[in-house]
Amino acid sequence: MMKRIRLERQRMQGKSRVEQRIIRSENDKFRGYQYIFAPKSLCLISNPEATIDFINQIDSAFNQRKAVLIKLEAVSVIDYAAIVVLLSVMFRFKSQNIAFNGTMPIDNETKEKLVGSSFFKSMYTPFKKDQAYQIRGENILLCGNTVAQELGGDLIHAAARTIWGVPKKSPGMQRILLELMQNTFEHAHDSGIENEFWWMTVNHDRTHKKVSFGFVDYGQGIFQSLASEKSQDHKWYNVIGKIQAKFGEQNSAELLQKLLNGDVHRTVTGQHFRGKGIPGIKEVMDRNQVSSLMLISNDAFADVQKEHYKKLKSSFNGTFVYWELCYSNEAHVWNL
Amino acid sequence: MESVKISIADNFSKAPGPRFIIQGPFSGELFRNTILEPTFKQHQDSDTLIIVDLDRTLGYSTSFLEEVFGGLARLYGTEEVAKKVSVTSEEEPYLIEDVTGYIRDANTPKHENR
């Protein structure tokens, strides 16, 4: 009896009265699950701190192999970035056979957006190893575990129809996709991880003639990767130490800005001809081949178009990149 | 001066891939090993210029191009490759300067500050 009371108190610790009432009224089948409450604005781009906190709680439960119940009732606004990050995290639970479940948002528009994004379909459709990537629904959620160079053709062809009404190609966007997929592969390879997935969301806005893209590589992030142990011939060997020697103490937002501008690879990489991928992504935006480029990696947030770099209070365990293709961006005749 | 032309789109792939063979299909390493390097060796002792046409593909990662051209320069020397190999691109003319830089920087000593 005393043990039950003590466990109940532990379960309620830190929870508001409303949350405590919800937990108590929950069905017994979720007894033993860790309840994790989503913020009202589950938006990685406009509300990164709270969204990352929420994701980190789920991640922490994963690391402890705890079953989780994701509480989305209070969510009144959600962006596709958060949806795809949530999906990438939940997929890890599934791959490790750790129990999880969730509740739906009460807000109808939010609920429809979540269902319409194919979140649930994506969650429960197995990934076939012989496929470079899978398209899992309308707004589209994709995943893959290799550098799927032909993916860009499909995405850009469809995006061009939304934006310009005719097929076009976008070498700039193809560059971004290749760099990001390659980074996922490299960091997985460096960490000895066999099946590391990247995830993408694609959202067609036919009214404003633009298509937005979000890419998630969940698991480490740029700065965790840079700080990790490496062999002396690795391109990023002791790069944090070299940066500090060259530029002085840098926070991650300042460092991200330098990475994007190519200042880091020019001065500190052991293999000076490597590490051009991240600056290459910024060049794509500089050439007006894409718009609204944003990055979140660990505790660094970058709105590259607005040249706004911020150190976040919470650290995201991965890298998220967002960009848009719109009418004013440069694209070429489809001549493939 | 005689020249021999290689089109990546026609002779290799319309969707070039990553840097290394291990990373995925149609890599820069594969293109260099199977197409560019054999052509380079074939014409190394002649005045023939090798022109690589970058057009009509989906696009390139920086690492693909660096591995092709920078990689060739690391094998045969910057000067040798710079005088023998050139690229053309009407769709992405900035790539010409990028590739020139990859060849130039390919053999810069480690840790040299720029």
mmCIF file of N, CA, C and O in Angstrom, chain A residues 14 18 27 38 48 51 62 95 99 119 130 134 152 168 172 194 197 202-203 206 244 246 255-256 285 303 334 336:
data_model
loop_
_atom_site.group_PDB
_atom_site.id
_atom_site.type_symbol
_atom_site.label_atom_id
_atom_site.label_comp_id
_atom_site.label_asym_id
_atom_site.label_seq_id
_atom_site.Cartn_x
_atom_site.Cartn_y
_atom_site.Cartn_z
ATOM 1 N N GLY A 14 5.970 16.901 -10.364
ATOM 2 C CA GLY A 14 6.228 17.850 -11.438
ATOM 3 C C GLY A 14 5.045 18.082 -12.356
ATOM 4 O O GLY A 14 5.101 18.905 -13.260
ATOM 5 N N VAL A 18 -4.134 19.618 -13.592
ATOM 6 C CA VAL A 18 -4.868 19.136 -14.776
ATOM 7 C C VAL A 18 -4.210 17.864 -15.292
ATOM 8 O O VAL A 18 -4.873 16.873 -15.592
ATOM 9 N N ASN A 27 -6.857 4.951 -18.837
ATOM 10 C CA ASN A 27 -7.091 3.510 -18.808
ATOM 11 C C ASN A 27 -5.919 2.771 -18.169
ATOM 12 O O ASN A 27 -4.771 3.142 -18.357
ATOM 13 N N ALA A 38 2.886 17.092 -24.546
ATOM 14 C CA ALA A 38 3.392 17.992 -25.597
ATOM 15 C C ALA A 38 2.984 19.425 -25.291
ATOM 16 O O ALA A 38 1.928 19.665 -24.697
ATOM 17 N N PRO A 48 11.070 26.393 -30.933
ATOM 18 C CA PRO A 48 12.071 25.312 -30.868
ATOM 19 C C PRO A 48 12.361 24.835 -29.441
ATOM 20 O O PRO A 48 12.508 23.634 -29.216
ATOM 21 N N THR A 51 9.540 22.599 -27.988
ATOM 22 C CA THR A 51 9.399 21.400 -28.819
ATOM 23 C C THR A 51 10.579 20.468 -28.590
ATOM 24 O O THR A 51 10.413 19.248 -28.463
ATOM 25 N N PHE A 62 13.421 6.703 -24.076
ATOM 26 C CA PHE A 62 13.966 5.689 -24.994
ATOM 27 C C PHE A 62 15.284 5.135 -24.443
ATOM 28 O O PHE A 62 15.501 3.918 -24.433
ATOM 29 N N SER A 95 11.686 0.223 -33.503
ATOM 30 C CA SER A 95 12.784 -0.636 -33.950
ATOM 31 C C SER A 95 13.411 -1.399 -32.785
ATOM 32 O O SER A 95 14.026 -2.445 -32.988
ATOM 33 N N ALA A 99 7.570 -0.267 -25.973
ATOM 34 C CA ALA A 99 6.160 0.092 -26.128
ATOM 35 C C ALA A 99 5.959 1.603 -26.140
ATOM 36 O O ALA A 99 6.650 2.342 -25.428
ATOM 37 N N PHE A 119 1.425 10.416 -40.604
ATOM 38 C CA PHE A 119 2.246 10.083 -39.432
ATOM 39 C C PHE A 119 1.992 8.638 -39.011
ATOM 40 O O PHE A 119 2.922 7.865 -38.796
ATOM 41 N N ASP A 130 15.778 -3.228 -49.154
ATOM 42 C CA ASP A 130 16.300 -3.094 -50.523
ATOM 43 C C ASP A 130 15.841 -1.796 -51.186
ATOM 44 O O ASP A 130 16.151 -1.539 -52.340
ATOM 45 N N GLN A 134 11.546 5.442 -48.980
ATOM 46 C CA GLN A 134 10.122 5.137 -49.106
ATOM 47 C C GLN A 134 9.330 6.427 -48.999
ATOM 48 O O GLN A 134 9.593 7.242 -48.113
ATOM 49 N N GLY A 152 15.890 13.227 -55.464
ATOM 50 C CA GLY A 152 15.723 14.642 -55.787
ATOM 51 C C GLY A 152 14.909 14.850 -57.045
ATOM 52 O O GLY A 152 14.084 15.757 -57.129
ATOM 53 N N LYS A 168 10.532 21.279 -63.749
ATOM 54 C CA LYS A 168 11.818 21.965 -63.805
ATOM 55 C C LYS A 168 12.772 21.183 -62.916
ATOM 56 O O LYS A 168 12.344 20.353 -62.109
ATOM 57 N N GLY A 172 20.416 23.254 -57.176
ATOM 58 C CA GLY A 172 20.681 23.714 -55.820
ATOM 59 C C GLY A 172 20.014 22.820 -54.800
ATOM 60 O O GLY A 172 20.619 22.403 -53.807
ATOM 61 N N GLU A 194 24.432 0.764 -37.939
ATOM 62 C CA GLU A 194 24.142 0.128 -39.230
ATOM 63 C C GLU A 194 22.996 0.757 -39.998
ATOM 64 O O GLU A 194 23.081 1.049 -41.161
ATOM 65 N N PHE A 197 18.514 6.140 -40.223
ATOM 66 C CA PHE A 197 17.552 6.678 -41.179
ATOM 67 C C PHE A 197 17.579 8.191 -41.196
ATOM 68 O O PHE A 197 17.759 8.839 -40.178
ATOM 69 N N VAL A 202 7.645 16.911 -46.926
ATOM 70 C CA VAL A 202 7.466 17.787 -48.074
ATOM 71 C C VAL A 202 6.039 18.313 -48.031
ATOM 72 O O VAL A 202 5.102 17.523 -47.916
ATOM 73 N N ASN A 203 5.895 19.604 -48.109
ATOM 74 C CA ASN A 203 4.559 20.194 -48.020
ATOM 75 C C ASN A 203 4.311 21.147 -49.181
ATOM 76 O O ASN A 203 5.018 22.141 -49.330
ATOM 77 N N ARG A 206 -0.124 25.136 -52.623
ATOM 78 C CA ARG A 206 -0.507 25.525 -53.988
ATOM 79 C C ARG A 206 -1.001 26.960 -54.053
ATOM 80 O O ARG A 206 -0.904 27.609 -55.077
ATOM 81 N N GLN A 244 38.882 26.750 -31.389
ATOM 82 C CA GLN A 244 39.107 27.601 -30.216
ATOM 83 C C GLN A 244 40.482 28.256 -30.285
ATOM 84 O O GLN A 244 40.657 29.413 -29.911
ATOM 85 N N LYS A 246 42.009 29.063 -33.000
ATOM 86 C CA LYS A 246 41.991 30.048 -34.084
ATOM 87 C C LYS A 246 41.074 31.239 -33.766
ATOM 88 O O LYS A 246 41.427 32.388 -33.974
ATOM 89 N N LEU A 255 29.534 29.047 -33.898
ATOM 90 C CA LEU A 255 30.257 28.021 -34.639
ATOM 91 C C LEU A 255 29.473 27.595 -35.871
ATOM 92 O O LEU A 255 30.051 27.407 -36.951
ATOM 93 N N LEU A 256 28.164 27.470 -35.720
ATOM 94 C CA LEU A 256 27.331 27.093 -36.865
ATOM 95 C C LEU A 256 27.419 28.141 -37.963
ATOM 96 O O LEU A 256 27.504 27.826 -39.145
ATOM 97 N N MET A 285 21.463 28.769 -51.059
ATOM 98 C CA MET A 285 20.543 29.856 -50.719
ATOM 99 C C MET A 285 21.076 31.188 -51.252
ATOM 100 O O MET A 285 20.335 32.005 -51.766
ATOM 101 N N ASP A 303 18.559 30.859 -38.556
ATOM 102 C CA ASP A 303 17.686 31.295 -39.654
ATOM 103 C C ASP A 303 18.636 31.975 -40.631
ATOM 104 O O ASP A 303 18.973 33.148 -40.491
ATOM 105 N N TRP A 334 13.617 21.250 -67.484
ATOM 106 C CA TRP A 334 13.772 19.809 -67.233
ATOM 107 C C TRP A 334 14.266 19.164 -68.522
ATOM 108 O O TRP A 334 13.535 18.956 -69.460
ATOM 109 N N LEU A 336 16.190 16.186 -68.616
ATOM 110 C CA LEU A 336 16.798 14.889 -68.267
ATOM 111 C C LEU A 336 16.190 13.755 -69.083
ATOM 112 O O LEU A 336 15.054 13.843 -69.506
#
